[in-house]
Short mmCIF file of C-alpha atoms in Angstrom, two decimals:
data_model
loop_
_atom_site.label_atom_id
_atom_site.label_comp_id
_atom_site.label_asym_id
_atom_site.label_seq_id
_atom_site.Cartn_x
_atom_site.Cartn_y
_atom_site.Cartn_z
CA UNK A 560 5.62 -24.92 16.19
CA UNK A 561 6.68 -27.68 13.38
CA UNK A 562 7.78 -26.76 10.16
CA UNK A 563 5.67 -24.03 8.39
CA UNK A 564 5.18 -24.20 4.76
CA UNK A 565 4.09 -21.96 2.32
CA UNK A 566 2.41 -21.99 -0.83
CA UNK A 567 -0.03 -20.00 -3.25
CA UNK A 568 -3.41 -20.39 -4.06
CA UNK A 569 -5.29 -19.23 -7.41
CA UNK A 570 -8.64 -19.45 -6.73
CA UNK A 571 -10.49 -17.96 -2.59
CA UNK A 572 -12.84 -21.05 -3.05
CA UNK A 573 -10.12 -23.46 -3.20
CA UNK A 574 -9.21 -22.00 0.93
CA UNK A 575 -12.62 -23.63 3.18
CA UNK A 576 -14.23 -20.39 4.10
CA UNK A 577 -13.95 -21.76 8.02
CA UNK A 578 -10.42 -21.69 7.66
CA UNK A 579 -9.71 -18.36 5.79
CA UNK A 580 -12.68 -16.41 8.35
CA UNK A 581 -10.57 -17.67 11.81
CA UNK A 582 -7.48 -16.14 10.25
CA UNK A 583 -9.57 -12.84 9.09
CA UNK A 584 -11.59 -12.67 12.32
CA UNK A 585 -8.92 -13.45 15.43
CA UNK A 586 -8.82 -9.69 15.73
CA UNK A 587 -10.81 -7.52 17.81
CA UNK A 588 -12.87 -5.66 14.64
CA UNK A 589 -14.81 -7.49 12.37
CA UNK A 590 -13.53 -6.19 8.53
CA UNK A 591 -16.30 -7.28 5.93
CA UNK A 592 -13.76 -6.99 3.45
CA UNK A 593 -11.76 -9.94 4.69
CA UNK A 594 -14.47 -12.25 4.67
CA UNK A 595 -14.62 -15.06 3.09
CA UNK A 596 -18.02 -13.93 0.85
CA UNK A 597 -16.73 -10.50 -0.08
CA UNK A 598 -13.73 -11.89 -1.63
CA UNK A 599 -15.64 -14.81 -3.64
CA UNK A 600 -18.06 -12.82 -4.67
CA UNK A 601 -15.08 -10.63 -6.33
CA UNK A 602 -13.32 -13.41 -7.89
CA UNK A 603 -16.47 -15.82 -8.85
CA UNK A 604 -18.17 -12.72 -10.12
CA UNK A 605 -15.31 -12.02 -12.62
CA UNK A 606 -14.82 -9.10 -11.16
CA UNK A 607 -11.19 -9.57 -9.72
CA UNK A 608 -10.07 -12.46 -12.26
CA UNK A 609 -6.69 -13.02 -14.72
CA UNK A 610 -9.56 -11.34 -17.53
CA UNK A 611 -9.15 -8.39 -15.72
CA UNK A 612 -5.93 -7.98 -14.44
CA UNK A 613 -6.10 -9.51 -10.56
CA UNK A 614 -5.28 -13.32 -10.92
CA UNK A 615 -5.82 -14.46 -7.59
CA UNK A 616 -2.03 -15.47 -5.71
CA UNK A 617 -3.31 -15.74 -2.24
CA UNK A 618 -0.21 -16.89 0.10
CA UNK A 619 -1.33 -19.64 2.37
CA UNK A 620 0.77 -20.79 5.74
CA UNK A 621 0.19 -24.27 7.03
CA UNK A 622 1.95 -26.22 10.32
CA UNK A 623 1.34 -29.80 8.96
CA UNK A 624 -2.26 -29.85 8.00
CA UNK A 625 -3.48 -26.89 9.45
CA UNK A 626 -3.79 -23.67 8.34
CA UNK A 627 -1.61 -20.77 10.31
CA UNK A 628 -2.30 -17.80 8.28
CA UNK A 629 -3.04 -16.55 5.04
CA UNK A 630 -2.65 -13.40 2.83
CA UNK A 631 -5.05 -12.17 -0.09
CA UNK A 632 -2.58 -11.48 -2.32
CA UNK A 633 -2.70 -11.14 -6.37
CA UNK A 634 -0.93 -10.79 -9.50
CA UNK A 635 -1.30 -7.45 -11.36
CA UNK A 636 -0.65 -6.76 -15.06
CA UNK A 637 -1.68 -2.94 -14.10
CA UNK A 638 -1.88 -0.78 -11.56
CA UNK A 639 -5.97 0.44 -11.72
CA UNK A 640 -8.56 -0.57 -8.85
CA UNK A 641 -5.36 -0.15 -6.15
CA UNK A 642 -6.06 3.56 -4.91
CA UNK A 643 -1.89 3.74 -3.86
CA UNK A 644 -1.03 5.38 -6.89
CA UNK A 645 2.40 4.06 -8.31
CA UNK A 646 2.07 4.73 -12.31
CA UNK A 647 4.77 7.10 -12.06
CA UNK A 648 6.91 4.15 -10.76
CA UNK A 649 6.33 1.73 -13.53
CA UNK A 650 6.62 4.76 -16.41
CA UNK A 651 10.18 5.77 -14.81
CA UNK A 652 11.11 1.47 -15.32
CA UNK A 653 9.29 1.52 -18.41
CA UNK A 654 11.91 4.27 -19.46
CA UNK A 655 14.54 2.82 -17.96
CA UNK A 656 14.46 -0.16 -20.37
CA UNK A 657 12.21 -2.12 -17.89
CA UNK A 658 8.95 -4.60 -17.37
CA UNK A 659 7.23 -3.19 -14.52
CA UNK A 660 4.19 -5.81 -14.67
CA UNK A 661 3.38 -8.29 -13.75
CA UNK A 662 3.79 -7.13 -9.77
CA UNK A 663 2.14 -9.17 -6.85
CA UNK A 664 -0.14 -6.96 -4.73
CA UNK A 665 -1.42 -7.81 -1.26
CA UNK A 666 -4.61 -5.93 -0.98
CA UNK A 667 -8.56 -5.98 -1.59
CA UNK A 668 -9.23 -5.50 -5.01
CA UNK A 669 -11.41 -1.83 -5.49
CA UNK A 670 -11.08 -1.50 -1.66
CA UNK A 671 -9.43 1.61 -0.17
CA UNK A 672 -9.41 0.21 3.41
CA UNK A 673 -7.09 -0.51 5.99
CA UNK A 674 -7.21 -3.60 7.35
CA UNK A 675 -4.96 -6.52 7.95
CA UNK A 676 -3.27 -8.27 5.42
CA UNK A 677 -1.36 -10.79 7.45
CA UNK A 678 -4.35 -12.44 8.55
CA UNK A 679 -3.04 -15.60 11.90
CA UNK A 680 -5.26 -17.37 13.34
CA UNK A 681 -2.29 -18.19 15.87
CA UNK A 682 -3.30 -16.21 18.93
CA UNK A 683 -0.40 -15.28 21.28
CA UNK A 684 2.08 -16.49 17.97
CA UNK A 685 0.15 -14.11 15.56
CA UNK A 686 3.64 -11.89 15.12
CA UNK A 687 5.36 -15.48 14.05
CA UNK A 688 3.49 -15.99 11.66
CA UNK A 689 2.77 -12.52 10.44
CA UNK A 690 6.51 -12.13 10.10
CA UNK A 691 6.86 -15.87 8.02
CA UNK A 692 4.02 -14.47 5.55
CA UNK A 693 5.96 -11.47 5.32
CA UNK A 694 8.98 -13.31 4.16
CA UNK A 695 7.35 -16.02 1.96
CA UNK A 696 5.77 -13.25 0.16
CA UNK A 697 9.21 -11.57 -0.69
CA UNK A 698 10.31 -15.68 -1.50
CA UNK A 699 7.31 -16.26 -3.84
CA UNK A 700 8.07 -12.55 -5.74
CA UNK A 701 11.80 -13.05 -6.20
CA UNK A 702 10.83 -16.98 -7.21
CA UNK A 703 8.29 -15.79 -9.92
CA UNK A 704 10.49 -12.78 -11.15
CA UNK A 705 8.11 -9.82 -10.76
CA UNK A 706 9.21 -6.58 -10.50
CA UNK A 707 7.60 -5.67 -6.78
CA UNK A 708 5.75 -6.53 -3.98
CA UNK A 709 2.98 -4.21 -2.48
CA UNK A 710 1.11 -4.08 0.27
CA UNK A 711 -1.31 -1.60 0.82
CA UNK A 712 -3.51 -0.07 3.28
CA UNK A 713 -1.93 -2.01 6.20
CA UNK A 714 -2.70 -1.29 9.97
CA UNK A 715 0.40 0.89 11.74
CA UNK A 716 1.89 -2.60 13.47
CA UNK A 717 1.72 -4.64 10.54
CA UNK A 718 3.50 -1.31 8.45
CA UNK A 719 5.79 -1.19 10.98
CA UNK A 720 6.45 -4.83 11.36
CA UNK A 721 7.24 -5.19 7.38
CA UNK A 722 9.90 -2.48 7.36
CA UNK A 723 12.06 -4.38 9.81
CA UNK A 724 12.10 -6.90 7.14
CA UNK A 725 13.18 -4.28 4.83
CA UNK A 726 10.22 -3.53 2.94
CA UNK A 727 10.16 0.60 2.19
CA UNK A 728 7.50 2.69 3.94
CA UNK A 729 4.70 4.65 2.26
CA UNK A 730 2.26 7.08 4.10
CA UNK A 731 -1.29 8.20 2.58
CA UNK A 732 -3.93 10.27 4.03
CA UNK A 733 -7.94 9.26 3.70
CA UNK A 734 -11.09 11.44 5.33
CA UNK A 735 -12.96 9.41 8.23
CA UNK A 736 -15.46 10.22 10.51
CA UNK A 737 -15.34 9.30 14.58
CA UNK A 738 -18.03 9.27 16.85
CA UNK A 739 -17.49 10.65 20.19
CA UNK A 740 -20.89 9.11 21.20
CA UNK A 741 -23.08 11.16 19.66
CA UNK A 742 -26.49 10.28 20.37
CA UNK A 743 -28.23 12.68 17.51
CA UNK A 744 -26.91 14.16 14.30
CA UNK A 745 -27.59 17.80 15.52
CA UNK A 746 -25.53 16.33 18.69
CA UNK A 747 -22.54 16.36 15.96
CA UNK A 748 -23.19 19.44 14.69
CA UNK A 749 -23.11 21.34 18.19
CA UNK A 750 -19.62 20.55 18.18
CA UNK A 751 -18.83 22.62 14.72
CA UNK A 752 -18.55 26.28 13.75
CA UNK A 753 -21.71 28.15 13.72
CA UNK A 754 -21.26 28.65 10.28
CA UNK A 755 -20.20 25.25 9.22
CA UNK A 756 -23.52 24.31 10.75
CA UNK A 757 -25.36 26.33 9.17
CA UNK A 758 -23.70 25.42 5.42
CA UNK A 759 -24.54 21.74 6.34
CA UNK A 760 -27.98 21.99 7.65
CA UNK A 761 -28.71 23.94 4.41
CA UNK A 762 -27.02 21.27 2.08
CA UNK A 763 -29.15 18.65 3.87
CA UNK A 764 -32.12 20.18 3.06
CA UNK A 765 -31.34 21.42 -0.66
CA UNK A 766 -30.22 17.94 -1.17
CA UNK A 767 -34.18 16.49 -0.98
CA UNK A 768 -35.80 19.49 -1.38
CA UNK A 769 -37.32 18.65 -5.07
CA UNK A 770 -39.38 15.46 -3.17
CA UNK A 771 -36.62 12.85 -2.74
CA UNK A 772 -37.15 10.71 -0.05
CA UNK A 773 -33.97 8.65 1.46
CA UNK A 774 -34.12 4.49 1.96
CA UNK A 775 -31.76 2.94 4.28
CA UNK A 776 -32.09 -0.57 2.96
CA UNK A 777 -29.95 -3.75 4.16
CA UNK A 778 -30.54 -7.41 5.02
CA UNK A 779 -33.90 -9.24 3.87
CA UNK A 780 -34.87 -5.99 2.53
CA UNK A 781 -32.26 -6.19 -0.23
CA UNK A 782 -33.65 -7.39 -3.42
CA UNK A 783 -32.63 -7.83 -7.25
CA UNK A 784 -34.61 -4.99 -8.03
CA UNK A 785 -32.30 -2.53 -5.85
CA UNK A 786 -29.41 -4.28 -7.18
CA UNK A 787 -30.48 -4.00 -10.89
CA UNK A 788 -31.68 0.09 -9.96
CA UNK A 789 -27.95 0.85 -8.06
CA UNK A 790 -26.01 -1.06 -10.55
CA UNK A 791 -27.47 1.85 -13.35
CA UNK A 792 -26.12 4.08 -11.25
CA UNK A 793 -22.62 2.62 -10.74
CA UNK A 794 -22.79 2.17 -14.67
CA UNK A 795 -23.56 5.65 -15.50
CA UNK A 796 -20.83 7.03 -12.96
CA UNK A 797 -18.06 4.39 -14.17
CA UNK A 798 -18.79 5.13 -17.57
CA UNK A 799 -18.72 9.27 -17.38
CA UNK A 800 -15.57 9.00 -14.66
CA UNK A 801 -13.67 5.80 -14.50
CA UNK A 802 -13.87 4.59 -17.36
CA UNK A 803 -14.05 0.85 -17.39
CA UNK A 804 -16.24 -0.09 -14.05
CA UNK A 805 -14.62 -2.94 -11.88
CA UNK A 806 -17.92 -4.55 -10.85
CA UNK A 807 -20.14 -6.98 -12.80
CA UNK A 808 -23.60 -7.56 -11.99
CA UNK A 809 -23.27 -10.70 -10.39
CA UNK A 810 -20.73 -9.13 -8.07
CA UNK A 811 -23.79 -7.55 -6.02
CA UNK A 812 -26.31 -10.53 -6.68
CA UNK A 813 -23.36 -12.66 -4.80
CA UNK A 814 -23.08 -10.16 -2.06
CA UNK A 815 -26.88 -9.69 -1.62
CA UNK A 816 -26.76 -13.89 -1.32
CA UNK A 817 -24.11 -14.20 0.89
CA UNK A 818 -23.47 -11.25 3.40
CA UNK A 819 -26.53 -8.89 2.83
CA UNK A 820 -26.46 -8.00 6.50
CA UNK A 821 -23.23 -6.77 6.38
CA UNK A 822 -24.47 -4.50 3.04
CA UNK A 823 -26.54 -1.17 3.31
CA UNK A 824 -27.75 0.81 0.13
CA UNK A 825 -28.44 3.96 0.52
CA UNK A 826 -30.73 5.18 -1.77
CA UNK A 827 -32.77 8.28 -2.92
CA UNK A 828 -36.18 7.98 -4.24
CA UNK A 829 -37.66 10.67 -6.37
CA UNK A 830 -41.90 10.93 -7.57
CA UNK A 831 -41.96 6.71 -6.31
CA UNK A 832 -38.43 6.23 -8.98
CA UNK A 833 -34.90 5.21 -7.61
CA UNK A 834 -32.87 8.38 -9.10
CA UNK A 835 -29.49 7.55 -7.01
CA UNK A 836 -27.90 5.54 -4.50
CA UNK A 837 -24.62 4.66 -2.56
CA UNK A 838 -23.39 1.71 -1.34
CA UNK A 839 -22.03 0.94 1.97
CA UNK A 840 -20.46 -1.96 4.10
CA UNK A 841 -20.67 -2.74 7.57
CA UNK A 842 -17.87 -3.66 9.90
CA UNK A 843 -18.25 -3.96 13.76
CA UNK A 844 -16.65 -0.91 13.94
CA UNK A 845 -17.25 1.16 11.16
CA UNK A 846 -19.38 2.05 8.46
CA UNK A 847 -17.18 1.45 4.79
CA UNK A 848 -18.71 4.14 2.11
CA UNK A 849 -17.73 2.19 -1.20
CA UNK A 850 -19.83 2.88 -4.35
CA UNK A 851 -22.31 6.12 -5.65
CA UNK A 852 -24.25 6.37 -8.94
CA UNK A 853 -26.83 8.36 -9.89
CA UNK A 854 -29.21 9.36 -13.13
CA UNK A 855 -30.61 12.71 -11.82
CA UNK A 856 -28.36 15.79 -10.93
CA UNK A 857 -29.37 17.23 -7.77
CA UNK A 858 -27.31 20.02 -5.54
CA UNK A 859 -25.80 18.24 -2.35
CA UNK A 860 -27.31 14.50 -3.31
CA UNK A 861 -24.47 13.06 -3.52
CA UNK A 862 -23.37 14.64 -0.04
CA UNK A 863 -26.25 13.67 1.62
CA UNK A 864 -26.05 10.00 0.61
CA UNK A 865 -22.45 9.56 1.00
CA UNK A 866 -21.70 11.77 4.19
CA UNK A 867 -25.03 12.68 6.38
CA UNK A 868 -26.67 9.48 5.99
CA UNK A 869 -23.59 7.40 6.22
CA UNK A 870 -23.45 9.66 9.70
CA UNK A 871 -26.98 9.13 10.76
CA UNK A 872 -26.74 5.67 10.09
CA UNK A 873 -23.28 5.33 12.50
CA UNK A 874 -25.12 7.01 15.19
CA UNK A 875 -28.17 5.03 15.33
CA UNK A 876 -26.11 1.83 15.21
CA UNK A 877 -23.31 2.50 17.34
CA UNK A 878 -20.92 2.84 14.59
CA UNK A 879 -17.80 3.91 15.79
CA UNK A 880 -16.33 5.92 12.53
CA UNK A 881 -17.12 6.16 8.76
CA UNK A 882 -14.94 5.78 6.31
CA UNK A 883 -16.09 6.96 3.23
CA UNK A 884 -13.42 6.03 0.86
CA UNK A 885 -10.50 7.54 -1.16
CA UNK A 886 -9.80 10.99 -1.75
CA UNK A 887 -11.93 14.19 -0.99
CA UNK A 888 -10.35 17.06 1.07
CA UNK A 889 -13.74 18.83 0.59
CA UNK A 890 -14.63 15.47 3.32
CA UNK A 891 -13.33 17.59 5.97
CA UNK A 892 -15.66 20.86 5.89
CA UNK A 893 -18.32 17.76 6.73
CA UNK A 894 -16.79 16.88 9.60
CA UNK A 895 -14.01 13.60 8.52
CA UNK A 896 -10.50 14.37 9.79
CA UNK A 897 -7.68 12.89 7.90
CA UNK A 898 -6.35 10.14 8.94
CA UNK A 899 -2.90 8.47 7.57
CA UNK A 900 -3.14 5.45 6.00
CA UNK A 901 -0.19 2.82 5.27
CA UNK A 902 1.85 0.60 2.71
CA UNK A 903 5.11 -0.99 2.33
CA UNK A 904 6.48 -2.06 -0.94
CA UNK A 905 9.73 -4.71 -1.97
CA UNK A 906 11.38 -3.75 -5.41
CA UNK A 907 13.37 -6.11 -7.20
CA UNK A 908 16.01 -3.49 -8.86
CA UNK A 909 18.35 -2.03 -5.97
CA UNK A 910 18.90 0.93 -8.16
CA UNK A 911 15.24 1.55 -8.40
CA UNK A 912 14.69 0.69 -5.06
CA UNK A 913 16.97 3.45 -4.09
CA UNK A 914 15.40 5.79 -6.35
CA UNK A 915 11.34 4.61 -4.90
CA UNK A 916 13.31 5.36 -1.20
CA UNK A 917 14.69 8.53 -1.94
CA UNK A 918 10.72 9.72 -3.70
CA UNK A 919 8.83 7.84 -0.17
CA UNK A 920 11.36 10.22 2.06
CA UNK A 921 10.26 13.34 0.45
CA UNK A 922 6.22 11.92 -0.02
CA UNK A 923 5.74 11.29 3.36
CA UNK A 924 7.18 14.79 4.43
CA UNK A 925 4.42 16.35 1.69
CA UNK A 926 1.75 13.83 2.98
CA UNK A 927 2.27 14.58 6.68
CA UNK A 928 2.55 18.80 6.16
CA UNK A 929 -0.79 18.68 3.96
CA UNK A 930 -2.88 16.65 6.73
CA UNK A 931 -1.33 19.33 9.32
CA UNK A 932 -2.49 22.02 7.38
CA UNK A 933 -6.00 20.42 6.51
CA UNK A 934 -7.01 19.04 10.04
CA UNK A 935 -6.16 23.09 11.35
CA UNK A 936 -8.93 24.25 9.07
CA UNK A 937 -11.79 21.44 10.30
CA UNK A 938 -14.87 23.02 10.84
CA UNK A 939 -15.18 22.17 14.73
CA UNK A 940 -15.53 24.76 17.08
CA UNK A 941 -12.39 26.26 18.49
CA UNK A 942 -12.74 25.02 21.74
CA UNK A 943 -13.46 21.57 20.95
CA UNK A 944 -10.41 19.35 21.63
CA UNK A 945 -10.10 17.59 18.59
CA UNK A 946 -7.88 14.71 20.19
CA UNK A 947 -10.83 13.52 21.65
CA UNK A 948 -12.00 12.37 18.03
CA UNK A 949 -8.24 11.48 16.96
CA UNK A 950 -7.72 9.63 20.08
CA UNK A 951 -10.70 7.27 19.77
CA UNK A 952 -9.97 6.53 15.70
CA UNK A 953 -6.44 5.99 16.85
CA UNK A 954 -7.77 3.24 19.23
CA UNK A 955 -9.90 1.98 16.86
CA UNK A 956 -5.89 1.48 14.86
CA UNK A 957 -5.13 -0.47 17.62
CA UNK A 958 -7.65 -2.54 18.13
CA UNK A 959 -7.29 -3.36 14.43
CA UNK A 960 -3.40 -3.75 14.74
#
C-alpha cells in the first residue's frame, strides 16, 4: 500500500456514488442507510445541511487516485437528530466556561442504526484502513478545534477497534426482533406466554376493528400521493412531539426516485382515506422501522403498524430481524429483545475527558443491569431458550462487523 491520504468532503455528491457504494457494500449485509441515495437524498433535500445543523464533513481515504475508504461524518452545532444522548455533556462544558459545539459526528443523520462507519473497500486490508480513518478523524478534529469526536451506533469490532486507539466506550440498549425461521406470525406467537398471546392477538384485532384496512406498499407502487398522505402524518407527529421535524418533503420524493425498492410504507386505510402510516427501510437482513404519523387516534394502531406488520412483513420476506428504532421498553412485551448498541467518543479537554470516562464506567454498568432485568421479563414461554433468538441477532453482529 502507497501513501494514504486523507481529506474531507462537504457535499455526498461530490464522492461518485460507485465509489462511496463499494466501500458501503464490501460487507456481508446490505445497510440502506449507507447507500449512496439515502444519504443524497438527506443532504440534497436540505434535510441534513449547514441550515440545519449537519454540514456534511465526510472523511475520504485515497492510495493515489483511488479511493480506500470513506466515513459519513458531519459537523454539528447541536446535538438533536443523534439518538446518543450527550446534552448533559455539553451543559456540564457550557458551565465549565466552555464551547461544546461545533463537534464532528460520524453517524447517519435521524438514523438510530448500527451499522458501519468505517466503510473499506480494501478486502483482506479492511482493518488498515479502518484503523487510518480512525486516526485521520481524531487529526481532522484536533486540526479544526472542535470540542469532540463521536461515533455512534458502531458494530462491536469497529467499537472495539476505536478504543485501542483511545477513543472512550459507550454502551446503549435498542428493542429488535429475530426470526428463528418462522414461517407464520401465529408460528411466533406459539413461542410466547399464553397470556402474552392472548394480549397481542387482541391488540391486533382492536387495532382495525373500526374498518381500517392495512397497505404494504413499496417499489413501483410508491407514488407522490402516498408520499404527500405519510408526510401529514410525520408533520402532525413532529409537530405535537418533536418539535421541529428533520425531514422535508423532497427528502421522500428523492427516496421514492432513487431507492423505492429498498422503501416500504406501511399504511392504514380507513372508509377508502389514508388515516396513518409508518415508514420502513429494507436491508438484506433486516427490516429498519424509521418514521410513524397519523391523523386518527385508534387503540393499538400504532402497534400494529410499527410492530405486527413490520413482523409479518419479515416473515414473508425472509427478513432476518426488525429493528424498529430508538427507545420503547414496552417493545419487549411484543416480542423485541434488547439488544446493546455501541459508540466511542474523543474529547478534546483531558479533564473532561476524565470526567465523560468516569460517567461511561458507571452508564454502562446501569445500561447492562437494566437489559438483564428487561430481557428476564420477555414474554416467551419459559421453556423457550431464548439464546436461540440472541444467538442468531448476535450473528447477524458479525456478519455486519
Amino acid at each position: 500500500m502507497s501513501e494514504l491520504t486523507a481529506g474531507v468532503c462537504n457535499d455526498i455528491s461530490g464522492i461518485s456514488a460507485g465509489a462511496w457504494n463499494r466501500c458501503a457494500d464490501a460487507g456481508d449485509e446490505y445497510n440502506p442507510f449507507l447507500d449512496h441515495r439515502f444519504l443524497h437524498a438527506l443532504e440534497a433535500s436540505g434535510s441534513a445541511s449547514p441550515k440545519t445543523g449537519w454540514q456534511p464533513f465526510h472523511l475520504v481515504l485515497r492510495d493515489g487516485d483511488r479511493l480506500l475508504g470513506v466515513a459519513p461524518m458531519y459537523l454539528k452545532s447541536h446535538s438533536r437528530g443523534e439518538y446518543v444522548f450527550d446534552g448533559g455533556w455539553a451543559e456540564a462544558w457550557y458551565r465549565a466556561g466552555g464551547e461544546y459545539y461545533p463537534k464532528l459526528q460520524a453517524s447517519i443523520p435521524f438514523t438510530p442504526a448500527t451499522g458501519p462507519r468505517l466503510l473499506s473497500a480494501s478486502g483482506e486490508r479492511a482493518a488498515v484502513v479502518e484503523e487510518q480513518l480512525l486516526a485521520a478523524s481524531v487529526q481532522v478534529a484536533e486540526r479544526i478545534g472542535v470540542s469532540s469526536l463521536h461515533y455512534t451506533f458502531m458494530p462491536k469490532a469497529q467499537w472495539k477497534r476505536a478504543a485501542k486507539l483511545g477513543l472512550l466506550q459507550r454502551v446503549d440498549t435498542q428493542y429488535h426482533w429475530a426470526n428463528a425461521g418462522f414461517d407464520t406470525f401465529d408460528e411466533f406467537l406459539s413461542q410466547l406466554a399464553s397470556k402474552k398471546r392472548k394480549n397481542i392477538r387482541r391488540e391486533r384485532r382492536e387495532a382495525i376493528r373500526e374498518d381500517i384496512e392495512i397497505e404494504w406498499v413499496t417499489g413501483s407502487d410508491l407514488t407522490e400521493r402516498h408520499w404527500d398522505r405519510f408526510y401529514a402524518f410525520y408533520m402532525d407527529t413532529a409537530n405535537r412531539k418533536w418539535g421541529t421535524p428533520y425531514l422535508t418533503r423532497r427528502f421522500f420524493s428523492l427516496v421514492n426516485e432513487t431507492m423505492p425498492e429498498r422503501t416500504l410504507l406501511i399504511m392504514a386505510r380507513r372508509r377508502g382515506r389514508y388515516i396513518a402510516g409508518a415508514l420502513n427501510f429494507i436491508g438484506s437482513h433486516a427490516l429498519f422501522g424509521r418514521n410513524w404519523g397519523c391523523i386518527e387516534d385508534h387503540r393499538f394502531l400504532h402497534f400494529e403498524l410499527c410492530y405486527y406488520q413490520a413482523i409479518d412483513f419479515a416473515i414473508a420476506h425472509g427478513l432476518q430481524r426488525v429493528e424498529a428504532g430508538a427507545q420503547g421498553p414496552h417493545k419487549v412485551a411484543r416480542g423485541y429483545l434488547p439488544r446493546e448498541t455501541y459508540s466511542v467518543h474523543w474529547i478534546r479537554d483531558a479533564s473532561f475527558r476524565q470526567a465523560v470516562e468516569r460517567y461511561l464506567v458507571q452508564e454502562k454498568r446501569y445500561v447492562r443491569q437494566d437489559a438483564e432485568w428487561t430481557a428476564a421479563r420477555a414474554p416467551f414461554r419459559k421453556d423457550i431458550d431464548l439464546s436461540r433468538y440472541v444467538a442468531r441477532w448476535e450473528g447477524n453482529q458479525a456478519s455486519a462487523e
